Coordinates of C-alpha atoms in Angstrom, one line a residue:
X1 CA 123.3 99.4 130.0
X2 CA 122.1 96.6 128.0
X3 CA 124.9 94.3 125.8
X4 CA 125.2 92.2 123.1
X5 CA 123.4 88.5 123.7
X6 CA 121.7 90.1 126.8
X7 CA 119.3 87.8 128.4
X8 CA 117.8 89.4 131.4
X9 CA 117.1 92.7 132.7
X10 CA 119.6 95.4 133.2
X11 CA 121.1 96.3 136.4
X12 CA 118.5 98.1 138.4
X13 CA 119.4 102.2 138.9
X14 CA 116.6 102.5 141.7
X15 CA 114.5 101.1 144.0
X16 CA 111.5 101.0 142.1
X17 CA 113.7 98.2 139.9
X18 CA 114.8 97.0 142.4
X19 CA 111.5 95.8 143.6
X20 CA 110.3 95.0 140.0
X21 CA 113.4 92.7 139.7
X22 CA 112.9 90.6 142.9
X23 CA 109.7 90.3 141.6
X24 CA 110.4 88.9 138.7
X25 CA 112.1 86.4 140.3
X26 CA 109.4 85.4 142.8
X27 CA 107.2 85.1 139.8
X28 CA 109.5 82.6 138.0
X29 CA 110.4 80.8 141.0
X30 CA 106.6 79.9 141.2
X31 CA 106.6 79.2 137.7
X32 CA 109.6 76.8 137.7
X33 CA 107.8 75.0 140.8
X34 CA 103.8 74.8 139.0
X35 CA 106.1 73.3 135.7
X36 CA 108.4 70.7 137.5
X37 CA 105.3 69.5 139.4
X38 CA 103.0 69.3 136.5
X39 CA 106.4 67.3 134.8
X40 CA 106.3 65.3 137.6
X41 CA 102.9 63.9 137.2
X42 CA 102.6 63.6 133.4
X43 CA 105.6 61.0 134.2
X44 CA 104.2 59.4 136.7
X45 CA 100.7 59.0 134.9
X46 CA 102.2 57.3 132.1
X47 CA 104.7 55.4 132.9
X48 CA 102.6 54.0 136.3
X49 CA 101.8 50.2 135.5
X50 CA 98.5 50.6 138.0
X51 CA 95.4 52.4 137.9
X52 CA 93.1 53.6 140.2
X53 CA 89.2 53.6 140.3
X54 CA 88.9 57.0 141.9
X55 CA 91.3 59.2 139.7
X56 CA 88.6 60.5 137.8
X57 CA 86.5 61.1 140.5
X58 CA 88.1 61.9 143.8
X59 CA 86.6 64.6 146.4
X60 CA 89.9 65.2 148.2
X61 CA 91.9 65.8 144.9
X62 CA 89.0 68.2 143.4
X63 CA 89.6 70.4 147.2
X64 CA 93.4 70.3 146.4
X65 CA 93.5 71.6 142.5
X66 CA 90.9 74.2 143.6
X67 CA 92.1 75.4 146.9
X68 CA 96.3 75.1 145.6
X69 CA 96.0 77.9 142.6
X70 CA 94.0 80.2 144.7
X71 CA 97.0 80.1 147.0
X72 CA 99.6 80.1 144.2
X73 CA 97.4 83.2 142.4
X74 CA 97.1 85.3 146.1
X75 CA 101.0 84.5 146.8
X76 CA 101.5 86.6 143.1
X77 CA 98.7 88.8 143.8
X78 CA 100.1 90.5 146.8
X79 CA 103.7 91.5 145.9
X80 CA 102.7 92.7 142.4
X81 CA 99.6 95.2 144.1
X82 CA 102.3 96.4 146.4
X83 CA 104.9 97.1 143.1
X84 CA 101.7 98.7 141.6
X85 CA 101.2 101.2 144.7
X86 CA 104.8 101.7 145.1
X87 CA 104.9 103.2 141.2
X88 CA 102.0 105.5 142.1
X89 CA 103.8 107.0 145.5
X90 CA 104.7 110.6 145.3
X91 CA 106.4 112.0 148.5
X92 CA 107.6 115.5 148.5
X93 CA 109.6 115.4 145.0
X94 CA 112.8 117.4 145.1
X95 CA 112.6 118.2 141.1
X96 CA 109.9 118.6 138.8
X97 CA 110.7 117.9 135.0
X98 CA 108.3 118.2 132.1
X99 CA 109.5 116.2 129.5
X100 CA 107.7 116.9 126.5
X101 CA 107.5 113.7 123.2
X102 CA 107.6 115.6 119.3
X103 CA 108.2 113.6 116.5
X104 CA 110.9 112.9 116.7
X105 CA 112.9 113.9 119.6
X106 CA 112.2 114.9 123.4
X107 CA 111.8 118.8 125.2
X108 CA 112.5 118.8 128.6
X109 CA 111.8 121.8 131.0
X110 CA 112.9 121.9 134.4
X111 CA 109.8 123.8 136.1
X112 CA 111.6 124.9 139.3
X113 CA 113.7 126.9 137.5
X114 CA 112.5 130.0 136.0
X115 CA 114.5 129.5 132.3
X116 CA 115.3 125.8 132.3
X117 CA 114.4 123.9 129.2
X118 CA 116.3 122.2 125.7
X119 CA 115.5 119.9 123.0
X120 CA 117.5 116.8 123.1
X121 CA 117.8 114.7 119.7
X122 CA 119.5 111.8 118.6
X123 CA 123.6 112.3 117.3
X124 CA 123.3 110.9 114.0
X125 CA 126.3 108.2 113.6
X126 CA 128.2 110.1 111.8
X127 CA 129.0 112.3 114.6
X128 CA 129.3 110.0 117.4
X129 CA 132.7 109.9 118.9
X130 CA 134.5 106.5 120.7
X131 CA 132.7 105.0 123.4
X132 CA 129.1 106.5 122.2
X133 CA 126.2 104.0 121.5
X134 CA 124.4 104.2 118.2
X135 CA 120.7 105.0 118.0
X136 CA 121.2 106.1 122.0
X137 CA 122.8 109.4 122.1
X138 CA 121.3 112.4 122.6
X139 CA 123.2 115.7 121.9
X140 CA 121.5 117.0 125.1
X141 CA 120.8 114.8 128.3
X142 CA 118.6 114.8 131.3
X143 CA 120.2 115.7 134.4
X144 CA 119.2 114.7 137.8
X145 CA 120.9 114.5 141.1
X146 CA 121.6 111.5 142.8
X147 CA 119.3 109.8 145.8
X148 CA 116.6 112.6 145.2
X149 CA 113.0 111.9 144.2
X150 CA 112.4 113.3 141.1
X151 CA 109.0 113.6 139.3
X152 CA 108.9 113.9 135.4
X153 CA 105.4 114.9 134.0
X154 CA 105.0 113.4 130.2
X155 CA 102.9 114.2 127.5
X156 CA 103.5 114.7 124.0
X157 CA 102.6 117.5 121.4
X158 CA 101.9 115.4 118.6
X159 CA 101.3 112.0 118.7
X160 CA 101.7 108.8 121.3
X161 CA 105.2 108.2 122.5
X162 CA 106.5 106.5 125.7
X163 CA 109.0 107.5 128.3
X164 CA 111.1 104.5 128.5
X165 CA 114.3 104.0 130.9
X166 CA 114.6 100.0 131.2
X167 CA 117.3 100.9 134.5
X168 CA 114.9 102.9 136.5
X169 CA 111.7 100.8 135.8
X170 CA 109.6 103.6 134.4
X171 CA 107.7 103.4 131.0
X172 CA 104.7 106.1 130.8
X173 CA 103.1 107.2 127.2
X174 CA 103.3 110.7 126.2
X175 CA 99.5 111.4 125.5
X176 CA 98.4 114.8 123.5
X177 CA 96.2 116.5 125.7
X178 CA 97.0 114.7 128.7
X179 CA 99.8 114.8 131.4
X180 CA 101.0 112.1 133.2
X181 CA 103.5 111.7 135.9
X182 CA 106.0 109.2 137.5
X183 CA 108.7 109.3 140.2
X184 CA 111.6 107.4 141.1
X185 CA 115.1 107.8 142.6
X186 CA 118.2 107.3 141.4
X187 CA 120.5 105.6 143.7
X188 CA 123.7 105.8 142.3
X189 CA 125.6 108.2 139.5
X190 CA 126.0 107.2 135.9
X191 CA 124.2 107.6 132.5
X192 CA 121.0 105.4 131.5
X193 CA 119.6 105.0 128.3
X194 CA 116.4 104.7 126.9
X195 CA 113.9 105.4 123.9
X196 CA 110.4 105.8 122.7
X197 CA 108.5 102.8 123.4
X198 CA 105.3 103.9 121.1
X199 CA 105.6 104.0 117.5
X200 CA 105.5 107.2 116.5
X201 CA 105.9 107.4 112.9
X202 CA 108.7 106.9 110.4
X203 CA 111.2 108.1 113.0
X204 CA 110.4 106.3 115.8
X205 CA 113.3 104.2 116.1
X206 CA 115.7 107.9 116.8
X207 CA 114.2 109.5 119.8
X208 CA 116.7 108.2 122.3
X209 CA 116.3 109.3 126.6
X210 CA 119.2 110.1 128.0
X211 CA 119.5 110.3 131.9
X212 CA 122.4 111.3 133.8
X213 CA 122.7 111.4 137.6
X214 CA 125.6 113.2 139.3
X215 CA 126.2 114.1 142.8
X216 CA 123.9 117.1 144.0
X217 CA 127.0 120.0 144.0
X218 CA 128.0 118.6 140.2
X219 CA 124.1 119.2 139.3
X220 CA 124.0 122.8 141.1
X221 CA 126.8 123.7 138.7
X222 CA 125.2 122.3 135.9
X223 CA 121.9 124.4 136.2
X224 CA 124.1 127.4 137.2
X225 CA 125.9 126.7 133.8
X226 CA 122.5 126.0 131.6
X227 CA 120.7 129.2 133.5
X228 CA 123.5 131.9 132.2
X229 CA 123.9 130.2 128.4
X230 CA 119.8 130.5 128.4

């Protein structure tokens, strides 16, 4: 969960963030490096009290500012196709959700079950009790069981939205027309938040996602539960 005066990402919820995190940090590292370097020599070309005839035109230091980014580009290259493959993987999923964008709230439908599905819309303020976020609950939420892969196919039945959850790494639009798909695991149990990441119209800002992983015998008891009130 993100708070006030937040300046990086939020605590990764799977391994897909995981990945995307270290990442990140590989990236900047490089960054940080190419910047303190490039510092470096701006200082030392000014304030240097000599010159020298072949700085302008110097064979050896044409190789190294040609042959030194193509390393620099491959050593981001690599790591970020592998993140890219890794986000396409599907192996054996253990649940298949269809979650469904509508202006302005989400449908989800749990296709292994034979009558599985409910709207899930933002709890206006007025109704929100202690401890509940504004703007990011939802009255009902999406629940998953822990440390299984789960697959969520997305489309919308209106207009563009986006399936957003900053924790698990995962932002895919809701198309009309189209369906698209993602997977990812949740590794440990708690709630994660996120919203619509495509404006949508004037209510764009209320379609919250709510995601809540429990143990596996907590979810069995929850589908048990949703099954007979259906």
């Amino acid at each position: 969960m993100a708070h006030p005066s937040q300046l990086g990402f939020q605590d990764a919820a799977s391994p897909l963030m995981e990945e995307l995190l270290h990442f990140h940090d590989h990236a900047l590292m490089i960054v940080f490096l190419i910047s303190t370097l490039v510092l470096y020599i701006i200082v030392a070309m000014v304030t240097a009290k000599f010159t020298d005839k072949l700085i302008l035109d110097s064979q050896e230091i044409e190789i190294i500012w040609t042959v030194l980014p193509a390393i620099i580009l491959i050593l981001i290259a690599l790591p970020s196709l592998r993140i890219l493959y890794l986000m396409d993987e599907i192996n054996d999923p253990h649940l298949t959700i269809k979650a469904m964008g509508h202006q302005w709230y989400w449908s989800y439908e749990y296709t292994d079950y034979e009558d599985l599905g409910f709207d899930s819309y933002m709890i206006p303020t007025q109704d929100l009790t202690p401890g509940q976020f504004r703007l990011l609950e939802a009255d009902h939420r999406m629940v998953i069981p822990v440390d299984s892969p789960i697959r969520v196919l997305i489309s919308a039945e209106d207009v563009l939205h986006s399936w957003a959850v900053p924790a698990l790494g995962i932002k895919v639009d809701a198309v009309p027309g189209r369906l698209n798909q993602t997977t990812f695991i949740v590794n440990r149990p708690g709630v994660f938040y996120g919203q619509c990441s495509e404006i949508c119209g004037a209510n764009h800002s209320f379609m919250p996602i709510v995601i809540e992983a429990v143990p596996l015998e907590h979810f069995e008891n929850w589908t048990s539960l949703m099954v007979e009130d259906a």
